[in-house]
Amino acid sequence: MGTNHQNSTAGKLLAHRPVMLREMLEVLGPVGGLRIIDGTFGAGGYSRALLNRNARVTAIDRDPGVQRSAEELAQEFGSSFRFVRGRFGEMDKLAEAAGAAGPDAIVLDIGVSSMQLDDATRGFSFMREGPLDMRMGGAGKTAADIVNTYDQRALGEILFAFGEERKSTRIAGAVVEARKESPIRTTLELADIIEETIGRKPGGNHPATKTFQALRIAVNAEFDELVEGLFAAERLLSEGGKLVVVTFHSLEDRIVKRFFAGAKKSGQQSRHLPPAEVEAVRWAPVAKAAKPSVAEIEANPRARSATLRWAARTGEEARTVSFAGLGVPLSSLRGAA
Ligand SMILES: C[S@@+](CC[C@H](N)C(=O)[O-])C[C@H]1O[C@@H](n2cnc3c(N)ncnc32)[C@H](O)[C@@H]1O
């Protein structure tokens, strides 16, 4: 969740609140004249702040709904800004096609935006009645397709792996029972089935929170995208180039942390065994994770689960993409170790 906007009574967007913007700018330092890729444009909060500091920004987003904000920035900042629609998982190809290869820094603010969450017709929210869609890019399988066609076991695995939902088996069973009557088409239909199945604790999170997170991650292949995007950034940046990543839950953060850390240097384990391979260091220094300030969380509660990590590229050659060791849930289904 990188931005927060509220609708006024007239339905006009009032405020966009990029998350951990101050920390992101501090990490980058002076950006005047630098070429920066903003891989998750959203409402353009990061891009605008960078452009205001005289950076040259190439922004990427898979959601066609951001086009208007992108056009506004293009009008205001002319050739210092360009927008490319696509997935950051292939940002090196997109950057090359847009003449933006060889950036000085890359910023990623992962996940769903407040515009997506607050728009009932997108189907991301269990609080608003809408079609069970959840596609950020508008193409491919919808959440309804998954809920109505996956078998109980596959559904349960998704809820457990991507949502850390401990009641995944019961919820998957209830979904499969319910859809025998008629397909589950809307957000509130699904939210009601979940609430009827596992109940609701007073004062606790809505019981559908984890299921909705899991479905969104599955629909948008978010972990695959994150891994592909991190490796694309590794290929794009040269020595000293910084990658800053803001994530919104522990499963994503674990992937970023392990990606930056690379393989551990284990050295020689025993004199009877060959020396363990010591992997070259691609990222250094690897900074400690940063969290939003109390003041930011008070002003924008959606920032509360954010974590920022960053590191700079060394001169070592980029790795080939591998999901191994990154802790990506369900990556075994893709054949990764
Ligand atoms: C949290 S918002 C970014 C907000 C932005 N930093 C700002 O300040 O306005 C995340 C955005 O990333 C986009 N996004 C998510 N996954 C993506 C991917 N794999 N490729 C491109 N865009 C993606 C979403 O569509 C959404 O607009």
Coordinates of C-alpha atoms and ligand atoms in Angstrom, one line a residue, residues 1-3 18 39-46 60-63 66 86-89 109-113 116 136 225 248, ligand 1:
M1 CA 0.0 0.0 0.0
G2 CA 2.0 2.9 -1.1
T3 CA -0.7 5.6 -1.3
P18 CA 3.2 7.7 -0.6
G39 CA 8.8 0.4 -11.1
T40 CA 5.5 1.0 -9.3
F41 CA 4.2 4.3 -10.4
G42 CA 0.7 4.1 -8.7
A43 CA -0.4 7.7 -8.0
G44 CA 3.0 9.0 -8.9
G45 CA 4.0 10.1 -5.4
Y46 CA 7.5 8.7 -5.6
I60 CA 6.4 1.7 -14.9
D61 CA 3.0 0.3 -13.8
R62 CA 0.9 -2.6 -15.0
D63 CA -2.4 -0.9 -14.1
V66 CA -2.7 5.2 -13.6
G86 CA 4.0 -3.0 -18.1
R87 CA 5.3 -5.3 -15.4
F88 CA 8.4 -4.5 -13.4
G89 CA 9.3 -8.2 -13.6
D109 CA 6.8 0.2 -3.7
I110 CA 5.3 -3.2 -3.9
G111 CA 1.7 -4.3 -3.7
V112 CA -1.8 -2.8 -4.1
S113 CA -2.4 1.0 -4.2
Q116 CA -7.1 -0.1 -6.4
M136 CA -4.0 -5.1 -11.4
E225 CA 6.9 -10.6 -10.2
F248 CA 3.9 -4.6 3.0
Ligands
LIG1 C1 1.7 0.8 -3.6 S1 1.4 1.4 -5.2 C2 2.7 2.5 -5.6 C3 2.4 3.9 -5.1 C4 3.5 4.9 -5.5 N1 4.8 4.7 -4.9 C5 3.0 6.3 -5.2 O1 3.8 7.0 -4.4 O2 2.0 6.7 -5.6 C6 1.8 0.0 -6.1 C7 1.6 0.1 -7.6 O3 2.4 -0.9 -8.2 C8 1.7 -1.5 -9.3 N2 2.2 -2.8 -9.5 C9 2.1 -3.8 -8.6 N3 2.7 -4.9 -9.1 C10 3.3 -4.5 -10.3 C11 4.1 -5.2 -11.3 N4 4.4 -6.4 -11.1 N5 4.5 -4.4 -12.3 C12 4.2 -3.1 -12.5 N6 3.4 -2.5 -11.6 C13 3.0 -3.2 -10.5 C14 0.3 -1.4 -8.9 O4 -0.6 -1.4 -10.0 C15 0.2 -0.1 -8.1 O5 -0.2 0.9 -8.9

